[in-house]
Short mmCIF file of C-alpha atoms in Angstrom, two decimals:
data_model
loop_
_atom_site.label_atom_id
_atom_site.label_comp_id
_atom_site.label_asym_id
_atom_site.label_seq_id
_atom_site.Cartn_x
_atom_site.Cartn_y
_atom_site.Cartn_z
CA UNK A 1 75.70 -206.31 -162.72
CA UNK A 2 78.90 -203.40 -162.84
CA UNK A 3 80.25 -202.99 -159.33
CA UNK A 4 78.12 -199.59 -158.33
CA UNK A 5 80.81 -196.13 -157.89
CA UNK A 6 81.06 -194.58 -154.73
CA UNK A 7 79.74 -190.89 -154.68
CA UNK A 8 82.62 -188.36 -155.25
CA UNK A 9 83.03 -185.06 -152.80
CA UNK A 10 82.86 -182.95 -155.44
CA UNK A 11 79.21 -183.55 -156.44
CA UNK A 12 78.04 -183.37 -152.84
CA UNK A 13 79.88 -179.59 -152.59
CA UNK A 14 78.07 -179.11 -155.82
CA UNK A 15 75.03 -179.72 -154.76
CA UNK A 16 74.67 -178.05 -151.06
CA UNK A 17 76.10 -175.30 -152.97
CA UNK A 18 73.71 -174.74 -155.47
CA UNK A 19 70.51 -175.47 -153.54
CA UNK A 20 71.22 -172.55 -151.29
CA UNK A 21 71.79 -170.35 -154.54
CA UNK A 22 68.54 -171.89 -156.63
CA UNK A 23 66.25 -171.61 -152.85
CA UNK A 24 67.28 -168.01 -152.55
CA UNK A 25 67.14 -166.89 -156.76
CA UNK A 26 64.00 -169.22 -157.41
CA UNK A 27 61.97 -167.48 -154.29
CA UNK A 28 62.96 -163.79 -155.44
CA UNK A 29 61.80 -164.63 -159.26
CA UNK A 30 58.48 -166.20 -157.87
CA UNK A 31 57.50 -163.78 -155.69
CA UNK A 32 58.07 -161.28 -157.80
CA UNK A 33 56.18 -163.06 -160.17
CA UNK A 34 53.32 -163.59 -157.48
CA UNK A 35 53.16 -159.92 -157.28
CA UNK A 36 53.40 -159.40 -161.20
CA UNK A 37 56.93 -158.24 -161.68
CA UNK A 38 58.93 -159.67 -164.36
CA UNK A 39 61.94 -159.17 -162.21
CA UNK A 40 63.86 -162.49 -164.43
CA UNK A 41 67.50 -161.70 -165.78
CA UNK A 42 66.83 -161.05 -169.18
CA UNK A 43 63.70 -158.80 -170.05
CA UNK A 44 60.93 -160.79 -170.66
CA UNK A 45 56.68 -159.78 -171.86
CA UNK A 46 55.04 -161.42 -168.97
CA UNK A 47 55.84 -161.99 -165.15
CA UNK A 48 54.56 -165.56 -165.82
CA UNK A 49 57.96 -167.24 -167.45
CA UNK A 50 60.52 -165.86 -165.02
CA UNK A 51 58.11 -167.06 -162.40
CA UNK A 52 58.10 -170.70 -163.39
CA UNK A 53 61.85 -170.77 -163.95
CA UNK A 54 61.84 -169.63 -160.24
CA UNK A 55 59.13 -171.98 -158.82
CA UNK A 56 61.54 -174.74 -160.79
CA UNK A 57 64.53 -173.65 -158.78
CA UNK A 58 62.77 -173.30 -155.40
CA UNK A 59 61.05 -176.90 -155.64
CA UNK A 60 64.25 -178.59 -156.59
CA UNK A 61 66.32 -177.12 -153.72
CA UNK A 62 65.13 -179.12 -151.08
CA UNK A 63 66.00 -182.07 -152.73
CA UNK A 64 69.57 -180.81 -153.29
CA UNK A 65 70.16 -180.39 -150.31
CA UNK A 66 69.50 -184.23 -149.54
CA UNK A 67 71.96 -185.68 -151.83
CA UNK A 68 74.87 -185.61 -149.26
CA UNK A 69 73.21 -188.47 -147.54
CA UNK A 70 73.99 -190.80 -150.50
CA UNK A 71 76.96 -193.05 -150.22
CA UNK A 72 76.80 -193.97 -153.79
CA UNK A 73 76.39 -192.45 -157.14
CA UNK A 74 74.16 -194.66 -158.72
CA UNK A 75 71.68 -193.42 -155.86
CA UNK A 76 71.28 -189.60 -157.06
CA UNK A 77 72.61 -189.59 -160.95
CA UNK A 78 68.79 -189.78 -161.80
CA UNK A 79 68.45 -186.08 -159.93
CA UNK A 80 72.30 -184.44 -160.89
CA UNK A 81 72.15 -185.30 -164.42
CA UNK A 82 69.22 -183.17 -164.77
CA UNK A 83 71.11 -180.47 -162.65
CA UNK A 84 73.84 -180.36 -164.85
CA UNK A 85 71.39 -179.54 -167.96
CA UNK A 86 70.03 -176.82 -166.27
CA UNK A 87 73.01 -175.52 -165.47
CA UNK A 88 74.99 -175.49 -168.51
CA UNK A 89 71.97 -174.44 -170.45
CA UNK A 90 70.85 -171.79 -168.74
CA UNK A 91 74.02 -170.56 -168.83
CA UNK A 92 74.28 -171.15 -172.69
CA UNK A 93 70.61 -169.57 -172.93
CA UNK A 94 72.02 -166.53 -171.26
CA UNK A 95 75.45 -165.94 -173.29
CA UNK A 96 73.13 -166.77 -176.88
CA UNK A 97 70.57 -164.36 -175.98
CA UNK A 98 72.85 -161.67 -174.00
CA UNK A 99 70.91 -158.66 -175.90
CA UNK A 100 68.01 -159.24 -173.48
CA UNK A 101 69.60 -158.83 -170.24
CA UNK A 102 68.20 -156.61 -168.28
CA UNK A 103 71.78 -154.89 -168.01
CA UNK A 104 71.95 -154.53 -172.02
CA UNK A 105 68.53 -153.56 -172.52
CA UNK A 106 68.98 -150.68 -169.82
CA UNK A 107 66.93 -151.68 -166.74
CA UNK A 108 66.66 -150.06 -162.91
CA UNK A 109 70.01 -151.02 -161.53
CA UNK A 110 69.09 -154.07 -159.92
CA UNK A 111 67.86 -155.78 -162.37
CA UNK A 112 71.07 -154.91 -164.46
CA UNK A 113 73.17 -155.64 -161.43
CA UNK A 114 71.15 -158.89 -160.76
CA UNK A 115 71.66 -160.12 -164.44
CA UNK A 116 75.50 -159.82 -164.51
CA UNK A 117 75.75 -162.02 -161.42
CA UNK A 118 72.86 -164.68 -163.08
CA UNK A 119 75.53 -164.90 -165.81
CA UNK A 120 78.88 -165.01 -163.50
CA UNK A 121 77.38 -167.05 -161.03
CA UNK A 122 75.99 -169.90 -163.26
CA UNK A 123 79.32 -169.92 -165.37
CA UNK A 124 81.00 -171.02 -162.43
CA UNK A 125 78.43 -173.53 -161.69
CA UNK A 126 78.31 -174.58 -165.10
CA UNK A 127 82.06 -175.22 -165.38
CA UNK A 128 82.09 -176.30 -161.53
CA UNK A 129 79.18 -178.98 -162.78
CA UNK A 130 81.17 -180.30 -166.07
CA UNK A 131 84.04 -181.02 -164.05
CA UNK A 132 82.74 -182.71 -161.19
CA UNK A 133 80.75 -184.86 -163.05
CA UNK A 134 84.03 -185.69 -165.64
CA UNK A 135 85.46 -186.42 -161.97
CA UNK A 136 82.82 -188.87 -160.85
CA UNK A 137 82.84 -191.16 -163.83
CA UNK A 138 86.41 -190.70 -163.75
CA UNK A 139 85.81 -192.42 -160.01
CA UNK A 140 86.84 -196.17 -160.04
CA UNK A 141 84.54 -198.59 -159.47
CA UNK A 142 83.96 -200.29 -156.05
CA UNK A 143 85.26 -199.28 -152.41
CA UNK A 144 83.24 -199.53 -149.23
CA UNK A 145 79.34 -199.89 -149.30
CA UNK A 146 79.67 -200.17 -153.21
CA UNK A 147 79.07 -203.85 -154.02
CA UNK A 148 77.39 -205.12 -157.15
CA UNK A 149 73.24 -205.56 -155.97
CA UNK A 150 70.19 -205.88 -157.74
CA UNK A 151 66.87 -203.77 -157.85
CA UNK A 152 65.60 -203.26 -154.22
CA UNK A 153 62.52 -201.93 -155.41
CA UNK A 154 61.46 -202.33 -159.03
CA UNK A 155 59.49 -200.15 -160.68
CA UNK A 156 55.75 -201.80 -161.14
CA UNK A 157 54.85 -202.76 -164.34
CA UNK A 158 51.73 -200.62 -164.64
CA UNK A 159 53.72 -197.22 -163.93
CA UNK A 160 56.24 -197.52 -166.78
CA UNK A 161 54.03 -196.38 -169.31
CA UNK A 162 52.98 -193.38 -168.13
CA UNK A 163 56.35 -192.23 -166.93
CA UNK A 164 57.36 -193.22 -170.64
CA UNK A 165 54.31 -190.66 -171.73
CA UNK A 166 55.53 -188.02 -169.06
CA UNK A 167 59.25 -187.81 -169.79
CA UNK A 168 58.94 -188.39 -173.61
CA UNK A 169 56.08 -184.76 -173.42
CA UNK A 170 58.93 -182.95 -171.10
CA UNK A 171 61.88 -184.24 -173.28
CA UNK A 172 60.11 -183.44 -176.52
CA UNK A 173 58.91 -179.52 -175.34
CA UNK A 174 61.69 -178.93 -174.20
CA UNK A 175 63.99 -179.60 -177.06
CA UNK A 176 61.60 -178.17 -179.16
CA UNK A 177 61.67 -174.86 -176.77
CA UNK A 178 65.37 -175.07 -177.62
CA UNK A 179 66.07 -175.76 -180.87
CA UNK A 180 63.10 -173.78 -182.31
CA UNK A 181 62.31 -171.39 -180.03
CA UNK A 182 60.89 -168.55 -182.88
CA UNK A 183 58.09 -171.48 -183.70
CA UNK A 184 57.47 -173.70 -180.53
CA UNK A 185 57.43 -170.33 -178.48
CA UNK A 186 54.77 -169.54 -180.55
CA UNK A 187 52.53 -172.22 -179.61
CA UNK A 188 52.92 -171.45 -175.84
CA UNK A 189 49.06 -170.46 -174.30
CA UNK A 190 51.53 -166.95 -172.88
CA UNK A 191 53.38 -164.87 -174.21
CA UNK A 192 57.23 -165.55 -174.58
CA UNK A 193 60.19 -164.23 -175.92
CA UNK A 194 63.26 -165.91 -177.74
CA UNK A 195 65.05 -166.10 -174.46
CA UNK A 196 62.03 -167.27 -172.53
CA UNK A 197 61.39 -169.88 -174.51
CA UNK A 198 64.73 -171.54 -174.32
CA UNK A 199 64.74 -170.96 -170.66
CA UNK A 200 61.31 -172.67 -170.30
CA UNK A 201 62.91 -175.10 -172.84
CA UNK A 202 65.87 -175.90 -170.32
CA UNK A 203 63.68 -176.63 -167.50
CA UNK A 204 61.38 -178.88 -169.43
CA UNK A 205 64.49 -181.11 -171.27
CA UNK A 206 65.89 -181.58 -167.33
CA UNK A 207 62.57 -182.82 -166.36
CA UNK A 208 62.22 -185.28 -169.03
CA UNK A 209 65.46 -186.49 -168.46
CA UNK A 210 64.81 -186.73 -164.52
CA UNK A 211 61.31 -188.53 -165.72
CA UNK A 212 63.04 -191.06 -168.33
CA UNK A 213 66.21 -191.56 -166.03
CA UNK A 214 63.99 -192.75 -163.47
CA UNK A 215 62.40 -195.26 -165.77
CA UNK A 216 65.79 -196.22 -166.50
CA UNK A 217 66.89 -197.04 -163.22
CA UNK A 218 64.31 -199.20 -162.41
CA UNK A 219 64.71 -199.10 -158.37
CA UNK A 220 62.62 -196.78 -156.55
CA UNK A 221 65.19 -196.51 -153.84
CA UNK A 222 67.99 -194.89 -156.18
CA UNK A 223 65.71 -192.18 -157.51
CA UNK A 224 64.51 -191.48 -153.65
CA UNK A 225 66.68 -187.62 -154.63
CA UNK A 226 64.77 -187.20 -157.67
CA UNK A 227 61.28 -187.92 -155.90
CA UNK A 228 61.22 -185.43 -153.19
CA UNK A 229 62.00 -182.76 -156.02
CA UNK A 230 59.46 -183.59 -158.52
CA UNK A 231 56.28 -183.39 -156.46
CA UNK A 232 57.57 -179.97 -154.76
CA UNK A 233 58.21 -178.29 -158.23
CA UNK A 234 54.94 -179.50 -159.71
CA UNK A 235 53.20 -177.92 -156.70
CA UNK A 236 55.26 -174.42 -157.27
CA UNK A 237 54.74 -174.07 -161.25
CA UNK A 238 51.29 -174.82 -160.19
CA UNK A 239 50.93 -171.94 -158.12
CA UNK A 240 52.34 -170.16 -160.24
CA UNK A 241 49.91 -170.28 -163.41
CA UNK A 242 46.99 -170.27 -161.02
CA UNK A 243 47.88 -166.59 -159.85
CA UNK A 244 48.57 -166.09 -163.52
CA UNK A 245 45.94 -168.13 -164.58
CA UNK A 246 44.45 -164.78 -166.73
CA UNK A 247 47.02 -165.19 -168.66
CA UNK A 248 46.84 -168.42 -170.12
CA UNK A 249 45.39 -169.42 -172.68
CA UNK A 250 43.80 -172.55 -171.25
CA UNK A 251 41.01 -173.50 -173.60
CA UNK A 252 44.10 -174.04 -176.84
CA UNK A 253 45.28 -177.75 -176.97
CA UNK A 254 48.81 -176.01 -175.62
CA UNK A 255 47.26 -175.31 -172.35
CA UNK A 256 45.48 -177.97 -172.05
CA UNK A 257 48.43 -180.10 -172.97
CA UNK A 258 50.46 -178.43 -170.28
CA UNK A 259 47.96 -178.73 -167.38
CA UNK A 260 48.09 -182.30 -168.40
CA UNK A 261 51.76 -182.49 -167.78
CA UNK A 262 52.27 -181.10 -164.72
CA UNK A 263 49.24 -182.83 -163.28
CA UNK A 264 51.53 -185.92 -164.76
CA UNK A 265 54.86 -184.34 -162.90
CA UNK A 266 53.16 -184.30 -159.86
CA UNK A 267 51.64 -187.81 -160.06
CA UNK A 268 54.56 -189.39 -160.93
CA UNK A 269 56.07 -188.25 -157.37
CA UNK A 270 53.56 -188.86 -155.37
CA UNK A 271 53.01 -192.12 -156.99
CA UNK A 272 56.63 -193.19 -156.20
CA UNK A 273 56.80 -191.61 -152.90
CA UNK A 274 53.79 -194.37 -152.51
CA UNK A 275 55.42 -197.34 -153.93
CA UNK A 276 58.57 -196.30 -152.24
CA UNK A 277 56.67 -195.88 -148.79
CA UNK A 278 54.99 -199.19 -149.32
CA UNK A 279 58.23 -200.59 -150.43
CA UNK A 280 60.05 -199.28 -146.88
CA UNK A 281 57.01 -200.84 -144.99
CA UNK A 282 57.55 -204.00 -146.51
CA UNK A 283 61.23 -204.35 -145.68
CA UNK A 284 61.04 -203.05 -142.07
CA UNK A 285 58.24 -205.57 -142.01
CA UNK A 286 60.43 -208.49 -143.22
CA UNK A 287 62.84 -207.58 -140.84
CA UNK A 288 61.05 -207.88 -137.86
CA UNK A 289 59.37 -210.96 -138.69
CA UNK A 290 62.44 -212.76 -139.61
CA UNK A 291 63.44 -215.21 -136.34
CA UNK A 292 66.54 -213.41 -134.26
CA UNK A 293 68.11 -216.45 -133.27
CA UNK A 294 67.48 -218.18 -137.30
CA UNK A 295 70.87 -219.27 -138.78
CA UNK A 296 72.34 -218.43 -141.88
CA UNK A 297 71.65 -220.83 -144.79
CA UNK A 298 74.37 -223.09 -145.98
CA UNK A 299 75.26 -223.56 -149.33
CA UNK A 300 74.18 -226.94 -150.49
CA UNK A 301 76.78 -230.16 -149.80
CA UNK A 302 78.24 -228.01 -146.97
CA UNK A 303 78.05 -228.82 -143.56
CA UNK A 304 76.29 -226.41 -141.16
CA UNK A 305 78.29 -225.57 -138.11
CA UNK A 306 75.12 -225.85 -136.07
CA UNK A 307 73.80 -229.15 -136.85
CA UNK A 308 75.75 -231.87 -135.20
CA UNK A 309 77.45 -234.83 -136.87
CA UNK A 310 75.38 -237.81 -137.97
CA UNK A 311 78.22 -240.38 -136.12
CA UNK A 312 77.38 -238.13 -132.74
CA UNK A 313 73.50 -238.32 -133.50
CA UNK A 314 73.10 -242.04 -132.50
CA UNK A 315 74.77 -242.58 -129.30
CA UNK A 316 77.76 -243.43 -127.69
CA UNK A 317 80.35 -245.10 -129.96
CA UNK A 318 81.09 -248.97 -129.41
CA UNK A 319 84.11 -249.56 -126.85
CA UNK A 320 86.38 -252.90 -126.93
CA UNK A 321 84.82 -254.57 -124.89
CA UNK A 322 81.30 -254.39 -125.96
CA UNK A 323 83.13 -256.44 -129.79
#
């Protein structure tokens, strides 16, 4: 196995950073939304899609904010991967549909005002992103705490399909969402416009990545980041389509395809906050079982510095005059 890198400065800035900005911007869009105001920065049909790009940003903050406790990158990539997509793409999504800002199409001043910072703020934390992640792969290998180890807690065999059925739905909506958003908006159970779409779309490719990159990994305790996000922003989209639930369509296979995968997203973390509970048990278990005053094995053909000598195991030597 590689030698694992060390986790650069630069993504731990990134990350306190942007969880304060995402807790503050995702708790004005969804309660906004809560209170049926469409108060996103582009101008969109319904309150219900700026409110579930909000409840996205709130429910991943928290989890942000963790990352700084990681020594090593290999232990949060699975969480600021998916970051970076959102970042840069809502970003792009903003620049490709600029007509629909809320400053081009005209509306109350804060709104307009609130849209030209959306755009300035997540260009800098777009390019800010790109470059600290060029930066940590840039990061040689090794250093302190970063020695080559194997899974501490593999994934059980029985989860791996469904988080294979999970991240492939989120992964394929949301490129869909992105690529096509005139004819996969369309089959939404709301309402959506062109810049809706690929802002829903954004959120749903980063949590299919976050899903899949997990499966990758294949060690519950590097994806700990990713799983104290996942259950909270299950829990917040969720709220939000139940106060909007009037609006949905939920009786098309759309909506019931999407109550079936957030009521995945939300099972998958508290599924691995189980197995990664259990997992913690277990160790701190072993480790007070083991015997305190137990000596360290030996390589075979060695000899161990606490067993005496064979020669000094059978008495006293012969003298002279004993032959």
């Amino acid at each position: 196995m590689a030698v694992r890198k060390e986790l650069s400065p630069g993504i731990v800035v990134l990350s306190a950073v942007v969880s304060g900005i995402s807790l503050a911007t995702g708790a004005l869009l969804t309660v906004t939304s809560l209170f049926g105001y469409a108060a996103g920065p582009w101008v969109s049909p319904e309150a219900l899609s700026p409110g579930l790009v909000g409840a996205a940003m709130a429910g991943v903050a928290p989890a942000l904010f963790t990352i700084g406790r990681a020594r090593l990158w290999e232990d949060v990539r699975s969480l600021v991967l998916p970051l970076v997509i959102v970042l840069a793409g809502l970003f792009a999504v903003s620049l490709l549909n600029g007509g629909s800002l809320q400053a081009a199409e005209g509306g109350p001043l804060f709104l307009a005002l609130f849209s030209l910072g959306w755009v300035a703020v997540l260009g800098l934390l777009a390019l800010g992103a790109l470059g600290c992640l060029v930066a940590q792969y840039r990061t040689p290998a090794g250093g302190t705490g970063a020695a080559p180890r194997h899974p501490v807690a593999p994934l059980p065999g029985w989860s791996k399909p469904p988080l294979a059925v999970v991240g492939s739905g989120w992964l394929g909506i949301g490129a869909g969402l992105l690529a096509f958003p005139g004819f996969w908006g369309g089959l939404l159970p709301w309402t959506v416009n062109r810049a809706d779409a690929q802002g829903l779309g954004v959120w749903a490719l980063a949590l299919g990545v976050g899903v899949l990159g997990a499966l990758a990994e294949d060690d519950l305790t590097r994806i700990r980041p990713a799983l104290r996000a996942v259950p909270l922003i299950a829990l917040a989209i969720a709220l939000v389509l139940a106060v909007h639930h009037r609006s949905v369509d939920w009786t098309s296979g759309p909506g019931a395809s999407l109550l079936a995968l957030v009521t995945g997203l939300f099972t998958t973390g508290a599924s691995g906050h189980w197995l990664l509970s259990r997992a913690d048990r277990r160790s701190a278990h072993g480790a007070e079982v083991a015997p305190a005053g137990s000596a360290p094995a030996t390589p075979a053909g060695s000899k161990s510095e606490a067993a005496p000598d064979a020669s000094l195991a059978v008495g006293p030597s012969p003298t002279d005059d004993d032959v």
